[in-house]
Coordinates of C-alpha atoms and ligand atoms in Angstrom, one line a residue:
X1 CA -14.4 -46.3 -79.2
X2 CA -15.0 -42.5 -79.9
X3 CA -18.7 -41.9 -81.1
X4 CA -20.4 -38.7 -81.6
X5 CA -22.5 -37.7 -78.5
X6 CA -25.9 -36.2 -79.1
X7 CA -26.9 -33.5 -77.0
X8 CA -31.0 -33.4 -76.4
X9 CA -33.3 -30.9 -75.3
X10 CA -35.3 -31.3 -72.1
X11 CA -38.4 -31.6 -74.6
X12 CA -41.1 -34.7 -75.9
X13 CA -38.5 -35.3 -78.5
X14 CA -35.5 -35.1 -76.8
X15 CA -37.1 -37.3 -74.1
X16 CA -38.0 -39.6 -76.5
X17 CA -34.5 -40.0 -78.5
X18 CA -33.2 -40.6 -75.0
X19 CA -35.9 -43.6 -74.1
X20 CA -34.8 -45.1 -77.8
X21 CA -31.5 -45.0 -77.2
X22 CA -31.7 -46.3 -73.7
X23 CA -34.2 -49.2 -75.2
X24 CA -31.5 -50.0 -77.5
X25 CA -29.1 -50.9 -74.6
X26 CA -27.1 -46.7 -75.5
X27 CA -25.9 -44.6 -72.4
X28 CA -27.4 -41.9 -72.0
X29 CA -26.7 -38.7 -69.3
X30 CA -29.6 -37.4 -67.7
X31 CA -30.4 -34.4 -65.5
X32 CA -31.5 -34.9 -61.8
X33 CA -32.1 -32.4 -59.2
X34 CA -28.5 -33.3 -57.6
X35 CA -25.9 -34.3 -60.4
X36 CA -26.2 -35.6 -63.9
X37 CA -26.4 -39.4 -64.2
X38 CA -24.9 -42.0 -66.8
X39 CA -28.0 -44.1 -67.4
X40 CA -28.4 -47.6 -69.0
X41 CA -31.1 -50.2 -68.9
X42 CA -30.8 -51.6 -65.6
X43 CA -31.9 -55.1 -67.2
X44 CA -29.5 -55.1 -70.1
X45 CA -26.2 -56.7 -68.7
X46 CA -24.0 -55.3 -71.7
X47 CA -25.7 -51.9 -71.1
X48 CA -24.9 -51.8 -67.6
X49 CA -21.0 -53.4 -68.3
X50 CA -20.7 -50.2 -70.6
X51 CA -20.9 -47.5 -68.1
X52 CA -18.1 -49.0 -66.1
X53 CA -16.2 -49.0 -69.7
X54 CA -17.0 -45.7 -69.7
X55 CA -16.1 -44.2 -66.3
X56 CA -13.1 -46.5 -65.8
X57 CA -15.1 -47.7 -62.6
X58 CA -13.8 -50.3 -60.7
X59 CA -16.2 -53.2 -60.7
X60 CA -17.2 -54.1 -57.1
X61 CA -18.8 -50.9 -57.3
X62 CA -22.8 -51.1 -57.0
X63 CA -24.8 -48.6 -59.2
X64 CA -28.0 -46.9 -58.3
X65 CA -31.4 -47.6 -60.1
X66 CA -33.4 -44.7 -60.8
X67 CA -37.4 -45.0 -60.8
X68 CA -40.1 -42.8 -61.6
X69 CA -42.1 -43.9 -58.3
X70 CA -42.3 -45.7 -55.2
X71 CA -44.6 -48.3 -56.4
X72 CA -41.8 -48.3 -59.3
X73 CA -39.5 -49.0 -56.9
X74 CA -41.2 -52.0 -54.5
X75 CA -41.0 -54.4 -57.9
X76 CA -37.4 -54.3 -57.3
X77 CA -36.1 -53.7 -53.6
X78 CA -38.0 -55.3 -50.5
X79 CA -39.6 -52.0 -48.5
X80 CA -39.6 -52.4 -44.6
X81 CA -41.2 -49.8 -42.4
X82 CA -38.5 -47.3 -42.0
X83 CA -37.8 -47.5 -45.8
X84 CA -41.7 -46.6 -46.2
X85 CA -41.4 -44.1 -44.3
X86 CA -38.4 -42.3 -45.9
X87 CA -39.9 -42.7 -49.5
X88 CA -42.9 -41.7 -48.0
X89 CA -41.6 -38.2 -46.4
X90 CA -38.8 -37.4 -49.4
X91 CA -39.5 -39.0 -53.0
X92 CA -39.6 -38.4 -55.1
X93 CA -36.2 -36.3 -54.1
X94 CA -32.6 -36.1 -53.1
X95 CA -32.6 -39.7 -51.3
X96 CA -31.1 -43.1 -51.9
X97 CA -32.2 -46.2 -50.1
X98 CA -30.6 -49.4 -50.1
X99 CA -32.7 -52.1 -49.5
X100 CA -32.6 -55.9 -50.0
X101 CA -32.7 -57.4 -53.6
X102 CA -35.7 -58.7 -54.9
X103 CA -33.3 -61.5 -56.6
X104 CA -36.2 -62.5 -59.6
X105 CA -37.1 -58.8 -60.8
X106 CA -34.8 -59.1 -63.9
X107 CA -32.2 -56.3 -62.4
X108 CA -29.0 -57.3 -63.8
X109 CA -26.7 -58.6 -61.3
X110 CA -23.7 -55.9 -62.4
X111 CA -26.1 -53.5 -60.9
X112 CA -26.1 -54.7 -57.1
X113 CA -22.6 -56.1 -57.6
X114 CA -22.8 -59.0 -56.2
X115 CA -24.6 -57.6 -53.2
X116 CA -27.9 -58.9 -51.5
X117 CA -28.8 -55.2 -51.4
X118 CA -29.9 -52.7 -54.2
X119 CA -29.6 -48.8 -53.8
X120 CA -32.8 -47.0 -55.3
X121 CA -33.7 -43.6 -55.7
X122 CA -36.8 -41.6 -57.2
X123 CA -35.6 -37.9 -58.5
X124 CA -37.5 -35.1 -58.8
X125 CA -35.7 -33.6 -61.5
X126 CA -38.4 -32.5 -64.0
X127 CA -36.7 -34.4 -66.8
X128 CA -35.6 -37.0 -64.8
X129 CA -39.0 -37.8 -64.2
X130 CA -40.0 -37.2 -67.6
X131 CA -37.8 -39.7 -68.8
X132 CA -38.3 -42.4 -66.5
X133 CA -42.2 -42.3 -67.1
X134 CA -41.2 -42.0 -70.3
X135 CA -39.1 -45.4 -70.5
X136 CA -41.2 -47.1 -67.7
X137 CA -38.3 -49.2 -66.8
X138 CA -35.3 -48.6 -64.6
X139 CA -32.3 -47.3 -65.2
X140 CA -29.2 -48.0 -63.8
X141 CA -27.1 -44.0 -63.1
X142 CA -23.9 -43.6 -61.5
X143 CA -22.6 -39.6 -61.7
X144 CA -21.8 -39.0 -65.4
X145 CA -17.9 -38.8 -64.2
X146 CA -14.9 -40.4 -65.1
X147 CA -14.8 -42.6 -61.9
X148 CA -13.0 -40.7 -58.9
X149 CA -13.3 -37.1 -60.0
X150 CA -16.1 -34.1 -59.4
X151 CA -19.3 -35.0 -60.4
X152 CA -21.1 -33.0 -63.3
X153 CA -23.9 -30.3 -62.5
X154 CA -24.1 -29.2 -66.1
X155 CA -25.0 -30.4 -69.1
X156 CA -21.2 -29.1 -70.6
X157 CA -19.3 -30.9 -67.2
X158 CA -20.6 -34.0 -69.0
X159 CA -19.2 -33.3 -72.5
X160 CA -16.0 -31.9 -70.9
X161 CA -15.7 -35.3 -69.7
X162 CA -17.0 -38.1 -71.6
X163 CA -18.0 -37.0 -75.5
X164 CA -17.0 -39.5 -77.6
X165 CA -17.5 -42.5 -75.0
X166 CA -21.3 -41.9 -74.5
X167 CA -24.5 -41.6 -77.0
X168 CA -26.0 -38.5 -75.6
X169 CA -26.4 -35.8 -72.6
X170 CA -29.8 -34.3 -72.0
X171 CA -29.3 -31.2 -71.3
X172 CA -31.7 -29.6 -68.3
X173 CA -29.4 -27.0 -67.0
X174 CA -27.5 -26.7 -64.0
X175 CA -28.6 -29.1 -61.2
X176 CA -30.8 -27.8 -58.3
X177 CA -29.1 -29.1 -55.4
X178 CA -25.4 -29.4 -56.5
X179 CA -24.6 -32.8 -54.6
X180 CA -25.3 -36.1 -55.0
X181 CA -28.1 -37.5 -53.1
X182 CA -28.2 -38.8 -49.4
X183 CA -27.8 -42.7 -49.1
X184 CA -29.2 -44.3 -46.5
X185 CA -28.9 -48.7 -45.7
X186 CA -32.5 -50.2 -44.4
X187 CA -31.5 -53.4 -44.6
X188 CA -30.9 -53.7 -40.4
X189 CA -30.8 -49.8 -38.6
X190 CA -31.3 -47.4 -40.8
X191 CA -27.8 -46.5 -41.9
X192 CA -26.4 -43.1 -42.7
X193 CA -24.0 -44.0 -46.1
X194 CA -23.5 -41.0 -47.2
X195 CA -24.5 -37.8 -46.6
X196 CA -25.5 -35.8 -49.4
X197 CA -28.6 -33.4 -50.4
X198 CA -31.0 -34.1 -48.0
X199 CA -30.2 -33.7 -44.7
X200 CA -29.7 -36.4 -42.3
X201 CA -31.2 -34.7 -39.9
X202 CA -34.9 -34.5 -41.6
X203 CA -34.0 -38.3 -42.1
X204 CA -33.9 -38.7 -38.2
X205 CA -36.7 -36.5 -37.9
X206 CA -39.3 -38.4 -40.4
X207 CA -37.9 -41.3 -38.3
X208 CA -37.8 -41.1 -34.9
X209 CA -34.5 -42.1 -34.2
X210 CA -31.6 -41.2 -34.6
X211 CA -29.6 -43.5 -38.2
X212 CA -26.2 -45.1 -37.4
X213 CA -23.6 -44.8 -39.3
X214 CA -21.9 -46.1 -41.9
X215 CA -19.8 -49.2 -41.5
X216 CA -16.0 -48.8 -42.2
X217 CA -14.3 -47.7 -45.7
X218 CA -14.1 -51.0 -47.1
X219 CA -16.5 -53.2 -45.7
X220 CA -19.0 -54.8 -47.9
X221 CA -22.0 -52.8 -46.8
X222 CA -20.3 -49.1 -48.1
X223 CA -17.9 -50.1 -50.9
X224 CA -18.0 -46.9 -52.6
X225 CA -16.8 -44.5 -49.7
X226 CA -13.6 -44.6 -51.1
X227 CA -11.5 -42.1 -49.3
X228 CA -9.9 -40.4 -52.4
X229 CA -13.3 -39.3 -54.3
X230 CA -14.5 -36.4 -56.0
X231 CA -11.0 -34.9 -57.0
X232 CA -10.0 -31.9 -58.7
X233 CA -6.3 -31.9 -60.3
X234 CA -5.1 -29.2 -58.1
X235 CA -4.5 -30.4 -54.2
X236 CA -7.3 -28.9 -51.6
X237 CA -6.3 -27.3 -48.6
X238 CA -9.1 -27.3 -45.9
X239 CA -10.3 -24.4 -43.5
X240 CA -8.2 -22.3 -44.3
X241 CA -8.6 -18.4 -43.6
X242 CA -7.3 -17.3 -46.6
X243 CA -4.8 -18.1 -50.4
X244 CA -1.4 -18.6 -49.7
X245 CA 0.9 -18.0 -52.8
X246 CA -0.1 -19.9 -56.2
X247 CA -3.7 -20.9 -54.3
X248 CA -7.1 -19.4 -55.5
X249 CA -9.4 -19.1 -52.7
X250 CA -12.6 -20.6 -52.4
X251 CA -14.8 -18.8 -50.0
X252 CA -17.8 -19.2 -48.0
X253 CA -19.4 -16.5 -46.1
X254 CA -19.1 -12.8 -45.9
X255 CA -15.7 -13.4 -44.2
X256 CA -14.4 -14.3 -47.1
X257 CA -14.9 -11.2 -48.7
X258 CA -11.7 -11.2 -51.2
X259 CA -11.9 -14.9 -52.5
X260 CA -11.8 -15.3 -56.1
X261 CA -14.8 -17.5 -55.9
X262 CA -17.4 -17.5 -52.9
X263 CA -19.2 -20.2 -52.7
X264 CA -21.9 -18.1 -51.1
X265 CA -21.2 -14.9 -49.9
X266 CA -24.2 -14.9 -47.7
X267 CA -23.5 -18.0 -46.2
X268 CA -26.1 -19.9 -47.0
X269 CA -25.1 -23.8 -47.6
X270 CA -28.0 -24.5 -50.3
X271 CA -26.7 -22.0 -52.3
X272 CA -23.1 -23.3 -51.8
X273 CA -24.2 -26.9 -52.8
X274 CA -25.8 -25.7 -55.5
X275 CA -22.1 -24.0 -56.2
X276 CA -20.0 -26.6 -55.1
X277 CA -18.9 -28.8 -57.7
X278 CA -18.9 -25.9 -61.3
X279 CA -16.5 -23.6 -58.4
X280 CA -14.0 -26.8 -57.7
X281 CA -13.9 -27.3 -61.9
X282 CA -13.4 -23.0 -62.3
X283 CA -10.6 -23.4 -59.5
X284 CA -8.9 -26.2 -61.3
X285 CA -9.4 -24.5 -64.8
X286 CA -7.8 -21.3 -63.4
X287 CA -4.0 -23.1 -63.0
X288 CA -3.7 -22.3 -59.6
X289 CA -1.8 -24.8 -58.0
X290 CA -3.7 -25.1 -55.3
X291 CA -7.2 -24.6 -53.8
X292 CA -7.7 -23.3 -50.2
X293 CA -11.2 -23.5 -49.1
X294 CA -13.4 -21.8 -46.2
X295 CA -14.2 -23.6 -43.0
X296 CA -18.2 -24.8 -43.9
X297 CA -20.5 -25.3 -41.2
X298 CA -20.9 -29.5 -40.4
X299 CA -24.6 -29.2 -40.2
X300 CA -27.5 -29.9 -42.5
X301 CA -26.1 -30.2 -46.2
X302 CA -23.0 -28.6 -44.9
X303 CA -21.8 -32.2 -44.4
X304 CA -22.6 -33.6 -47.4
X305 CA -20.4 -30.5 -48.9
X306 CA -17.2 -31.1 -46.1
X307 CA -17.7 -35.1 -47.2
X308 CA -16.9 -34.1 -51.1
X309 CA -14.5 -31.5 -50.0
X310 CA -12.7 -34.2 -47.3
X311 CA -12.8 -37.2 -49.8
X312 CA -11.4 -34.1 -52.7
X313 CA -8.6 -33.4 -50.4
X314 CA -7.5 -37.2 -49.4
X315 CA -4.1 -38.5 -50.8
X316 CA -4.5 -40.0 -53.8
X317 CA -3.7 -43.5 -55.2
X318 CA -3.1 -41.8 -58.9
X319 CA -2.5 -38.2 -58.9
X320 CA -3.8 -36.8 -62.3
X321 CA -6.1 -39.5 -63.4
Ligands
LIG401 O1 -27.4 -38.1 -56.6 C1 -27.0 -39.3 -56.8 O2 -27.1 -40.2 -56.0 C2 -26.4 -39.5 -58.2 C3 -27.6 -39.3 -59.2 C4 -27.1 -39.5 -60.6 O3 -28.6 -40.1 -58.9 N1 -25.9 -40.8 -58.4 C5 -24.7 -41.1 -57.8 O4 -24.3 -42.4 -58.1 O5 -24.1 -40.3 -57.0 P1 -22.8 -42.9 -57.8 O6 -22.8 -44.2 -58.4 O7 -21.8 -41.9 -58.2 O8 -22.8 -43.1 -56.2 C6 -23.7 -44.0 -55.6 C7 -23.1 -44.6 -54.4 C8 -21.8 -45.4 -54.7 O9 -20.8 -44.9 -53.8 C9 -22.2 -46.8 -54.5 O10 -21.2 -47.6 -53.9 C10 -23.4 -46.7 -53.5 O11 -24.0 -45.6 -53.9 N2 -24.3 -47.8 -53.6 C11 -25.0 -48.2 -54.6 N3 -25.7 -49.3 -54.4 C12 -25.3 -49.7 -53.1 C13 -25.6 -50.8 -52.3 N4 -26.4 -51.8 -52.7 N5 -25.0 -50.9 -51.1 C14 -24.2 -49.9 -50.7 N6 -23.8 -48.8 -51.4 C15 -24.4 -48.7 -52.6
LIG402 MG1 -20.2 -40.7 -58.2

C-alpha cells in the first residue's frame, strides 16, 4: 500500500509530472484557491475507485469534477439559465454547481454516484488552473482528507495525512480562501448545498432571487452533509466567551484579546477563513483537551466557517478516526 509521495513545485515541470501521473490513472493533490484536492482522471474508473481507497470515503458519496473553463464544463453537465448565470458572475472561483449529467460524456459513473446530477467547479487557483489546462481533461477532487476530518490548506496538511497512500502533492502554498467552495443544486430552484467561500448572498444577488435550501441530511439530493464532518480529535465547544480548564481558546475579534490563537484579531471573516482550518489542526496538535471557539458572525463567509465549526462539533459516530 505505502508508496513514496512526490512533492512538486507549482512550476512547468512540476505541472507536468502531475498531468503524467494523472494520465497514468496516479492521485495526485492539487492546490485550489479554497482547500487542496485529491485528483484522479475523472474518466478512469479505477482511478476514481482509488481516492475513496484512499480517504476511507464511504461510497454513495458523489465527487466533484474540476475544469479549467466553462466551455470545459458544458461537455459534461447540462447548463440551464441560472447555472449560466452563476458561472458566468463567479468562475472561474470558489463555486460548485450541480447540474444534470450529461450521461454519454465518458464521466465515470463512481464520480456522480449513481446520481442523475454532477457537481462541477472551475478554480481559480493559479496552479489549479495551470494543471487543468495542462491535462485538458477533468479531474475528479474531493478535499485531500482522510474522509470526515479538517480539510488541508497546506501542502504539509496533505502529507500529515496521506503520504504513503497517494503519488504526489503539488505544493502552491497555503490556500487563499481557507474553505471549501460554495455548492449550489440547478437542477429545479437553485439550491443552497453548502455554504462555503463564496457568499450566498452574491449568489442571490447575481440571481435575483433568493436560493432555497438544502433538502434534509440524508436525502438523495445532499448526501454529503453529513452532520459529523470536518473533525478535529479534541471536542469543540461553540460560542463560548472564553477557555475553561484543559481548553485552548480560539478567538475571533478583538474581544478575544487573550486567546491562544485568534482567528482574526480584527475581526474580519476572510481572514478567519483563510485561518480556519491550519488553527483547528494547531489547537488539536497543542493536547488541549478541548477547543472553545468565539461566537462568528452568520453572515457572508461567516456561515460557511459556523457550518465547518457546527458539523466539527457534532457527536460523532467514531470518536478518534
Ligand atoms: O472547495 C471544494 O469544493 C474542494 C476543492 C478541492 O474543490 N472540494 C471539496 O470536495 O470540498 P468534497 O468532496 O470534500 O466535497 C464536495 C461535496 C460533497 O459533500 C459531495 O457530497 C457534494 O459535494 N457533491 C458532489 N457532487 C454532488 C452531486 N451531484 N449532488 C449533490 N452533492 C454533490
Ligand atoms: Mg471534503
Amino acid at each position: 500500500m505505502d508508496k513514496t509521495t512526490e512533492r512538486l513545485k507549482p512550476d512547468s515541470a512540476g505541472i507536468a509530472r502531475a498531468v503524467d501521473l494523472l494520465r497514468a490513472g496516479g492521485l495526485v493533490a492539487f492546490p485550489t484557491e479554497t482547500v487542496y484536492g485529491l485528483g484522479a482522471d475523472a474518466r478512469q474508473g479505477r482511478a476514481v475507485a482509488a481516492i475513496f481507497a484512499a480517504k476511507g470515503r464511504p461510497r454513495f458519496n458523489p465527487l466533484i469534477a474540476h475544469v479549467a473553463d466553462l466551455e470545459t464544463a458544458r461537455r459534461y453537465g447540462r447548463f440551464g439559465a441560472d447555472a449560466l448565470a452563476l458561472a458566468d458572475a463567479f468562475w472561474p472561483g470558489p463555486l460548485t454547481l450541480v447540474v444534470p449529467l450529461r450521461p454519454d460524456a465518458g464521466i465515470s459513473d463512481l464520480v456522480a454516484a449513481g446520481l442523475s446530477t454532477i457537481g462541477l467547479r472551475v478554480p481559480r487557483g493559479r496552479v489549479a488552473q495551470k494543471m487543468l489546462r495542462a491535462f485538458d481533461g477533468p479531474v475528479a477532487g474531493p478535499s485531500a482528507n482522510p474522509s470526515g476530518r479538517i480539510s488541508p490548506t497546506r501542502a504539509d496538511h496533505v502529507f500529515d495525512d496521506l503520504s504513503g497512500r497517494i503519488d504526489a502533492v503539488i505544493d502552491g502554498g497555503a490556500a487563499e480562501v481557507g474553505v471549501e467552495s460554495t455548492i449550489i443544486g440547478c437542477f429545479d430552484h437553485p439550491r443552497l448545498l453548502r455554504p462555503g467561500g463564496l457568499p450566498a448572498e452574491a449568489a442571490e444577488a447575481a440571481l435575483g432571487r433568493p436560493l432555497a435550501h438544502a433538502a434534509p441530511a440524508g436525502s438523495p439530493n445532499a448526501p454529503g452533509q453529513l452532520a459529523s464532518h470536518y473533525a478535529p480529535r479534541a471536542p469543540l465547544r461553540l460560542d463560548a466567551s472564553g477557555a475553561l480548564s484543559g481548553e485552548v481558546l480560539l478567538g475571533f475579534g478583538a474581544g478575544a484579546q487573550d486567546a491562544a490563537l485568534n482567528l482574526s484579531p480584527a475581526g474580519d471573516l476572510t481572514e478567519a477563513a483563510a485561518n480556519l482550518f491550519e488553527y483547528l489542526r494547531r489547537a488539536d496538535a497543542s493536547g488541549a483537551t478541548g477547543i472553545a471557539v468565539s461566537p462568528i458572525p452568520e453572515t457572508g463567509i461567516g456561515r460557511a466557517i459556523n457550518d465547518r465549526l457546527r458539523r466539527a462539533a457534532a457527536p460523532r459516530p467514531q470518536p478518534g478516526r
